[in-house]
Amino acid sequence: AISFRTMPGLIFKRTCKALQIPVVRQKFRSKEEAQRVLDNCLKNGQPTGCQVGVYYLTYFPKEYRFHFNAHNIIVFGKEEDNYLISDPVMEDFTTLSSYELERVRFAKGMLAPKGQLYYPKATKSFDEKLLQSAIQSGIKRNVRDMLHIPGNVAGVSGINYTANKIRKLRDKLGVKQAGLYLAQLVRMQEEIGTGGGGFRFIYAAFLQQAHQYVANDNLLKISEQFTQSGDLWRSAAVQASGIYKGRITAQSDFNEMANYLDEIAMLEKNAFKNLSQIKWNN
């Protein structure tokens, strides 16, 4: 494994719990019943989340397809036999035919979706106090997960652990195989998986928006740290791409990528420590 993350869907589940949003979830044995329920949701104007397998998503480039069955998409409409899809990996809306959607909703293997769909039971408004509480609990959980998980393979310690592995990769595997490993890391961190620069930029934006509800200017300062971290993750990805493509293959090039990750770990450790010291006005 090259990254550790929460189980798929857990962030959505925790968010709904924190904001007291009831969610309807259904799994199916029958493909026909799964389509009927989805179509009924769409007829009622209800955008619906679906758990799907990645491998047969026809709108994904081939290099993005692998056997992972816990990807999530939103189906928000239907035109004749085509479903309108919002996928977080894609920049624009896309479509799947009824057969294509059925195929990915009932993909086989580990974490098989079993046609799972989900949607909010009802729309609701939020008062400021509830949002403040959700922001606080979410930040505290992230601080715990990044700073205080035992062992050295997750959180900030995991970034240092990966850096040390990268320094040894060239001698252990050879340039070509090591390049393939780094290409997979970039794919999972920056293109289709969870982590890397994009998610740091998202978290920086979250802290900026959190400042609208929690009037603590430290949130804005820490947001800048995560933006800086995101830039470094992107620089590390560029370095890895150069190694994979054979443009830079010396041991010093592997060391440079590892140095990026060590710098990221130090920066994020300080950022999360700063978050842990925020005084919440409850």
mmCIF file of C-alpha atoms in Angstrom, residues 159-258:
data_model
loop_
_atom_site.group_PDB
_atom_site.id
_atom_site.type_symbol
_atom_site.label_atom_id
_atom_site.label_comp_id
_atom_site.label_asym_id
_atom_site.label_seq_id
_atom_site.Cartn_x
_atom_site.Cartn_y
_atom_site.Cartn_z
ATOM 1 C CA ILE A 159 4.731 10.706 4.915
ATOM 2 C CA ASN A 160 8.213 10.448 6.458
ATOM 3 C CA TYR A 161 7.984 6.658 6.190
ATOM 4 C CA THR A 162 7.230 6.927 2.464
ATOM 5 C CA ALA A 163 10.122 9.358 1.982
ATOM 6 C CA ASN A 164 12.543 6.862 3.524
ATOM 7 C CA LYS A 165 11.205 4.093 1.287
ATOM 8 C CA ILE A 166 11.677 6.259 -1.822
ATOM 9 C CA ARG A 167 15.346 6.871 -0.964
ATOM 10 C CA LYS A 168 15.937 3.100 -1.026
ATOM 11 C CA LEU A 169 13.749 2.355 -4.034
ATOM 12 C CA ARG A 170 16.351 2.747 -6.792
ATOM 13 C CA ASP A 171 18.865 0.338 -5.266
ATOM 14 C CA LYS A 172 16.173 -2.128 -4.239
ATOM 15 C CA LEU A 173 14.177 -2.337 -7.490
ATOM 16 C CA GLY A 174 16.223 -0.716 -10.231
ATOM 17 C CA VAL A 175 15.330 2.472 -12.072
ATOM 18 C CA LYS A 176 12.572 1.060 -14.301
ATOM 19 C CA GLN A 177 10.636 -0.796 -11.598
ATOM 20 C CA ALA A 178 11.106 2.046 -9.125
ATOM 21 C CA GLY A 179 9.707 4.438 -11.726
ATOM 22 C CA LEU A 180 6.603 2.271 -12.071
ATOM 23 C CA TYR A 181 6.103 2.362 -8.307
ATOM 24 C CA LEU A 182 6.362 6.147 -8.281
ATOM 25 C CA ALA A 183 3.979 6.427 -11.232
ATOM 26 C CA GLN A 184 1.431 4.401 -9.275
ATOM 27 C CA LEU A 185 1.924 6.683 -6.289
ATOM 28 C CA VAL A 186 1.225 9.744 -8.435
ATOM 29 C CA ARG A 187 -1.820 8.101 -9.993
ATOM 30 C CA MET A 188 -3.296 7.281 -6.595
ATOM 31 C CA GLN A 189 -2.364 10.595 -4.987
ATOM 32 C CA GLU A 190 -3.012 13.119 -7.734
ATOM 33 C CA GLU A 191 -5.239 11.617 -10.418
ATOM 34 C CA ILE A 192 -7.798 9.140 -9.160
ATOM 35 C CA GLY A 193 -7.022 8.304 -5.546
ATOM 36 C CA THR A 194 -7.209 10.097 -2.229
ATOM 37 C CA GLY A 195 -4.430 12.434 -1.145
ATOM 38 C CA GLY A 196 -1.801 14.638 -2.727
ATOM 39 C CA GLY A 197 -1.955 18.290 -3.645
ATOM 40 C CA GLY A 198 -5.598 18.527 -4.632
ATOM 41 C CA PHE A 199 -6.865 17.417 -1.254
ATOM 42 C CA ARG A 200 -4.587 19.905 0.527
ATOM 43 C CA PHE A 201 -6.040 22.689 -1.599
ATOM 44 C CA ILE A 202 -9.546 21.479 -0.723
ATOM 45 C CA TYR A 203 -8.700 21.438 2.979
ATOM 46 C CA ALA A 204 -7.199 24.922 2.734
ATOM 47 C CA ALA A 205 -10.451 26.134 1.151
ATOM 48 C CA PHE A 206 -12.442 24.400 3.906
ATOM 49 C CA LEU A 207 -10.485 26.283 6.583
ATOM 50 C CA GLN A 208 -11.137 29.571 4.779
ATOM 51 C CA GLN A 209 -14.857 28.815 4.689
ATOM 52 C CA ALA A 210 -14.777 27.649 8.323
ATOM 53 C CA HIS A 211 -13.528 31.113 9.256
ATOM 54 C CA GLN A 212 -16.930 32.481 8.208
ATOM 55 C CA TYR A 213 -18.516 30.554 11.092
ATOM 56 C CA VAL A 214 -15.629 30.433 13.587
ATOM 57 C CA ALA A 215 -14.087 33.886 13.914
ATOM 58 C CA ASN A 216 -10.513 32.797 14.561
ATOM 59 C CA ASP A 217 -7.916 34.293 12.237
ATOM 60 C CA ASN A 218 -5.566 31.374 12.892
ATOM 61 C CA LEU A 219 -7.763 29.339 10.550
ATOM 62 C CA LEU A 220 -6.754 31.630 7.685
ATOM 63 C CA LYS A 221 -3.061 31.405 8.570
ATOM 64 C CA ILE A 222 -3.194 27.611 8.780
ATOM 65 C CA SER A 223 -5.066 27.534 5.472
ATOM 66 C CA GLU A 224 -2.007 29.131 3.869
ATOM 67 C CA GLN A 225 0.159 26.332 5.266
ATOM 68 C CA PHE A 226 -2.005 23.710 3.574
ATOM 69 C CA THR A 227 -1.894 25.620 0.292
ATOM 70 C CA GLN A 228 1.899 25.580 0.553
ATOM 71 C CA SER A 229 1.767 21.850 1.290
ATOM 72 C CA GLY A 230 -0.397 21.308 -1.792
ATOM 73 C CA ASP A 231 2.196 23.064 -3.943
ATOM 74 C CA LEU A 232 4.903 20.787 -2.550
ATOM 75 C CA TRP A 233 2.827 17.666 -3.232
ATOM 76 C CA ARG A 234 2.499 18.789 -6.847
ATOM 77 C CA SER A 235 6.262 19.384 -7.063
ATOM 78 C CA ALA A 236 6.867 15.879 -5.710
ATOM 79 C CA ALA A 237 4.493 14.481 -8.343
ATOM 80 C CA VAL A 238 6.388 16.280 -11.117
ATOM 81 C CA GLN A 239 9.644 14.829 -9.784
ATOM 82 C CA ALA A 240 8.148 11.323 -9.728
ATOM 83 C CA SER A 241 6.883 11.743 -13.294
ATOM 84 C CA GLY A 242 10.362 12.703 -14.455
ATOM 85 C CA ILE A 243 11.791 9.546 -12.901
ATOM 86 C CA TYR A 244 9.065 7.379 -14.438
ATOM 87 C CA LYS A 245 9.659 8.846 -17.905
ATOM 88 C CA GLY A 246 13.418 8.294 -17.624
ATOM 89 C CA ARG A 247 14.399 11.963 -17.789
ATOM 90 C CA ILE A 248 15.931 11.976 -14.302
ATOM 91 C CA THR A 249 17.163 8.662 -12.909
ATOM 92 C CA ALA A 250 20.113 9.340 -10.577
ATOM 93 C CA GLN A 251 19.995 8.508 -6.867
ATOM 94 C CA SER A 252 20.016 12.248 -6.195
ATOM 95 C CA ASP A 253 16.712 12.508 -8.088
ATOM 96 C CA PHE A 254 15.105 9.940 -5.796
ATOM 97 C CA ASN A 255 16.579 11.792 -2.817
ATOM 98 C CA GLU A 256 15.082 15.044 -4.044
ATOM 99 C CA MET A 257 11.604 13.548 -4.208
ATOM 100 C CA ALA A 258 12.043 12.104 -0.718
#
